[in-house]
Short mmCIF file of C-alpha atoms in Angstrom, two decimals:
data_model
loop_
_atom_site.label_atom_id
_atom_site.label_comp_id
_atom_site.label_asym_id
_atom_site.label_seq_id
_atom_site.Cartn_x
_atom_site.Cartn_y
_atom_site.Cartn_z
CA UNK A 1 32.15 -20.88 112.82
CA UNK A 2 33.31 -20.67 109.36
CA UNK A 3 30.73 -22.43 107.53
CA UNK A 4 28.22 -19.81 109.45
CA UNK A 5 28.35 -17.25 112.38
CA UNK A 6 29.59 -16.99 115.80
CA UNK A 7 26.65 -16.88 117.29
CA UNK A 8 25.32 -20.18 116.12
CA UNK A 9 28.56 -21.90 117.26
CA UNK A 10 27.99 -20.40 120.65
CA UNK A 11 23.90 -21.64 120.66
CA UNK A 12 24.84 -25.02 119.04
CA UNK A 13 28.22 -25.25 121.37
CA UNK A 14 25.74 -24.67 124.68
CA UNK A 15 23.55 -27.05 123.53
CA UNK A 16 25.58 -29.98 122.76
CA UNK A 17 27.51 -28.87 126.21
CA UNK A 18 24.09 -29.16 128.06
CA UNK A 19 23.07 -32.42 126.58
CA UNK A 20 25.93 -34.32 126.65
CA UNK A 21 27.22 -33.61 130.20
CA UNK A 22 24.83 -31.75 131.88
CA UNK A 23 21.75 -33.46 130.87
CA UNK A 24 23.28 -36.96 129.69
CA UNK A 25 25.79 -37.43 132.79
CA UNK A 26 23.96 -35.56 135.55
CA UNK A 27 20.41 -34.67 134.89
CA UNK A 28 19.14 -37.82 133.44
CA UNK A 29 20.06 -40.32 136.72
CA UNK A 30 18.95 -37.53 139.11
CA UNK A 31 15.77 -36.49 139.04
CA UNK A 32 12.90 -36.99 138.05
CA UNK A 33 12.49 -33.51 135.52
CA UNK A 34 15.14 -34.67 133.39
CA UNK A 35 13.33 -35.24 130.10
CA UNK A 36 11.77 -31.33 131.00
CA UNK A 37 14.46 -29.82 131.59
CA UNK A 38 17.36 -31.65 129.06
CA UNK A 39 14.42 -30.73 126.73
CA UNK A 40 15.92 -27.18 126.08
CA UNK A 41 18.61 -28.83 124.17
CA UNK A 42 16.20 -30.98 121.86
CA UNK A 43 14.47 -27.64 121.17
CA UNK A 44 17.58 -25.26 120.04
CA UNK A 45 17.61 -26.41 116.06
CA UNK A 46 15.02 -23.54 115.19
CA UNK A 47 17.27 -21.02 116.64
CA UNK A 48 20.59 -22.94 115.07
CA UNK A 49 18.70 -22.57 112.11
CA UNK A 50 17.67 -19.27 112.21
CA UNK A 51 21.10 -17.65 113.37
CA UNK A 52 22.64 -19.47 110.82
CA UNK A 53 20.93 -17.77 108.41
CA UNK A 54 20.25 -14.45 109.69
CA UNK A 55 23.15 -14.24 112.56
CA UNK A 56 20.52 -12.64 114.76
CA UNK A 57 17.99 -13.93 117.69
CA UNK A 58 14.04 -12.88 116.90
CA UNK A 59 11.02 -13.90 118.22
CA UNK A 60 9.68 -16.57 115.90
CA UNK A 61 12.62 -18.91 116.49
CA UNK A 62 12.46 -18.47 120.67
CA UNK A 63 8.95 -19.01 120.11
CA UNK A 64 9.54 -21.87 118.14
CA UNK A 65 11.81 -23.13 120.60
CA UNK A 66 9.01 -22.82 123.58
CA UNK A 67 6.77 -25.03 121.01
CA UNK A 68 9.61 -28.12 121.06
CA UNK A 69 10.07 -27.24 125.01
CA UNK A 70 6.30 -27.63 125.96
CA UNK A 71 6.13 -30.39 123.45
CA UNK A 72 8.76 -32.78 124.85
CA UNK A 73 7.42 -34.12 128.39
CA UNK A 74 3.63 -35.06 126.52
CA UNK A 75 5.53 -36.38 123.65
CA UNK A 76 8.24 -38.59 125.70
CA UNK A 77 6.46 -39.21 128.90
CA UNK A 78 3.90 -42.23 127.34
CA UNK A 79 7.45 -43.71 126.11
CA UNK A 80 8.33 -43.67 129.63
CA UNK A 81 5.44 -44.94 131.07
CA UNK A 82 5.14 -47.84 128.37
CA UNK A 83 8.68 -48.50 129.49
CA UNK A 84 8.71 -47.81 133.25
CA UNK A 85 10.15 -51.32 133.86
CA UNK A 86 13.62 -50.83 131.77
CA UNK A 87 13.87 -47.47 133.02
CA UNK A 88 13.15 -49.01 136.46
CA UNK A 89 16.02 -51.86 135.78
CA UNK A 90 18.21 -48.91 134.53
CA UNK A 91 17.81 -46.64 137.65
CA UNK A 92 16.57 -43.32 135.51
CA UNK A 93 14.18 -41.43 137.76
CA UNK A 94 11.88 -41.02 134.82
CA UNK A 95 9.03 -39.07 136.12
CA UNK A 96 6.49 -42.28 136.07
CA UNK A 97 8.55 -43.97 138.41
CA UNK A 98 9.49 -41.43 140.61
CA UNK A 99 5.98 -39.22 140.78
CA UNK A 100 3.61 -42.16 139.66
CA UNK A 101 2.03 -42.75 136.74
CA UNK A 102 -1.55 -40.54 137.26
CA UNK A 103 0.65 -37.13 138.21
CA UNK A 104 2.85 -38.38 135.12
CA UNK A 105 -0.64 -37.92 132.71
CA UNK A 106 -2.01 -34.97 134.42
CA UNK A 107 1.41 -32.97 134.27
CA UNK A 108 0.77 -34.25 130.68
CA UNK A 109 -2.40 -32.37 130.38
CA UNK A 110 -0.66 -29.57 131.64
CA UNK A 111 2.56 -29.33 129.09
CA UNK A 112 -0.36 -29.74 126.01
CA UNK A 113 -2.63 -26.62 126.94
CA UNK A 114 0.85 -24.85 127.89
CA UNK A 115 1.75 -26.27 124.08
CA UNK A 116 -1.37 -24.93 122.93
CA UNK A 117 -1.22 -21.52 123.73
CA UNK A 118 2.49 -21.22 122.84
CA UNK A 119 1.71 -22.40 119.33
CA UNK A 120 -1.00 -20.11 118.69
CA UNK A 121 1.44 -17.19 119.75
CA UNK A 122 2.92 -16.70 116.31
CA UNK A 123 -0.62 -15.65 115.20
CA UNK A 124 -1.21 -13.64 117.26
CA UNK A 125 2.13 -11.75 116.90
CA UNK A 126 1.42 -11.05 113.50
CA UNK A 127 4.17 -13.78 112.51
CA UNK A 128 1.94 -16.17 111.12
CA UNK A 129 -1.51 -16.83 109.36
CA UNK A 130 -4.67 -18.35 109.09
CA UNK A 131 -3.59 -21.59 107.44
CA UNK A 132 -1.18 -21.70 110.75
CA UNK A 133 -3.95 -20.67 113.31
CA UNK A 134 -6.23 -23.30 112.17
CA UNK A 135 -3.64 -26.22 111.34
CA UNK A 136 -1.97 -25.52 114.83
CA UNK A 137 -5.19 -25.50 116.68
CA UNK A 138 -6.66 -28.91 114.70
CA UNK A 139 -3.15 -30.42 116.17
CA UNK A 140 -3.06 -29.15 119.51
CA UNK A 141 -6.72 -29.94 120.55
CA UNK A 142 -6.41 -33.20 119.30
CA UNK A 143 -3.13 -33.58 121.46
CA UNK A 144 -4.46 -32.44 124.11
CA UNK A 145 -7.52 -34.88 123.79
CA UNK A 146 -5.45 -37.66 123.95
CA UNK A 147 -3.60 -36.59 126.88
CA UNK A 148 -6.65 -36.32 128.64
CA UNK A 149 -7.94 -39.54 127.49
CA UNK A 150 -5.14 -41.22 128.95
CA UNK A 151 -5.95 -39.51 132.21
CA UNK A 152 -8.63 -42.69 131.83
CA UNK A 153 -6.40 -45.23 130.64
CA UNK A 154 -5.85 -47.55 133.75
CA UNK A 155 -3.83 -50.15 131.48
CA UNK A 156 -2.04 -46.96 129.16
CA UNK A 157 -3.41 -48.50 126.19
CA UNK A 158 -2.65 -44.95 124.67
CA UNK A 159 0.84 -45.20 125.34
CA UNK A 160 2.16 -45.45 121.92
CA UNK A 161 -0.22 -44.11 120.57
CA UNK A 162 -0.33 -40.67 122.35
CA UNK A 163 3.67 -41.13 121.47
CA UNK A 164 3.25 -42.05 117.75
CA UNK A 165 0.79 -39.18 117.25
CA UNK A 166 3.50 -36.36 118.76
CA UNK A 167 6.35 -37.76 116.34
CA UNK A 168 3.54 -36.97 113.64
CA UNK A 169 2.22 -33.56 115.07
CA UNK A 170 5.94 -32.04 115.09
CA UNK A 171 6.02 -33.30 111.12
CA UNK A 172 2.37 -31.76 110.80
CA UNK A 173 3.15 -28.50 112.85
CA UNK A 174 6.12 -27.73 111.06
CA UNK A 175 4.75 -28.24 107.57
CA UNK A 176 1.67 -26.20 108.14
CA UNK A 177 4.05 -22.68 109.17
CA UNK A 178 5.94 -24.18 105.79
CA UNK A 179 2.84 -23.91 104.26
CA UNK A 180 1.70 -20.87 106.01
CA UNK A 181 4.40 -19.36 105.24
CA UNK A 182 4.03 -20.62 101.67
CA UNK A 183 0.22 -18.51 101.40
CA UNK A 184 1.63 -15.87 102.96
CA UNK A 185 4.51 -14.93 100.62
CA UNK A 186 2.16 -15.53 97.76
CA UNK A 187 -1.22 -14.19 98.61
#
């Protein structure tokens, strides 16, 4: 509060609330959505960000916050799947274990093209340009190529890699709106 705005304490308060006892306590040993839905949480540091800047809500940060959202369950689920047997020892209901591994890749499939069409929404709002429509697509096909590939993968060879990949397309998507943002201001 005093080193920004009230409304940022209240968005960064709710989300340290919801991770740390609703998702960390309750949702994570329940069922079997728990990396989908304590997601939200992992996604709110665009709109921290923003508020604390602006100490207002717009579209580009919510929309940025969908991006992390969809992004999450395709970028955490290999993890879990390349780990089912500590998570098994453990007794989280990761979504491998619980739902089985094949529903695990297809929902996979599902969270990418979601991921795809959320990231291409700043274009199409006017919010971003063609730098971002064309770096954002490169990303998200590819994603969603490997997530698909590993529809195929009866030993999940692509485990880490489909992992390792969505650590570096969150680096690569957020430099390319830098940049976009970059060409726009100056062109």
């Amino acid at each position: 509060l005093y080193f920004s705005n009230l409304l940022t304490l209240l968005i960064t308060t709710f989300g340290f609330i919801f991770y740390s006892l609703v998702y960390t306590i309750y949702l994570k040993w329940t069922t079997p959505q728990n990396i989908v839905i304590g997601g939200l949480s992992g996604a709110l540091p665009p709109l921290i960000g923003w508020t604390a800047v602006t100490n207002e809500i717009s579209l580009l940060p919510l929309i940025l916050v969908l991006i992390i959202f969809l992004w999450t369950p395709p970028h955490f689920w290999p993890l879990a799947i390349d780990r089912m047997e500590e998570y098994k020892k453990e007794g989280v209901p990761m979504m491998p274990i619980a739902k089985g591994v094949s529903r695990t890749k297809k929902e996979m499939v599902i969270y990418a093209v979601l991921l795809l069409g959320a990231s291409l929404s700043p274009f199409f709002y006017g919010l971003t340009g063609y730098f971002y429509l064309i770096s954002t697509t490169t990303l998200n096909l590819y994603f969603i190529y490997l997530c698909i590939s590993y529809l195929n993968d009866e030993n999940n060879q692509l485990s880490m890699k489909i992992f390792n990949f969505s650590v570096r397309y969150m680096f690569l998507f957020f430099l390319a709106t830098y940049i976009d943002f970059i060409i726009m201001l100056y062109v």
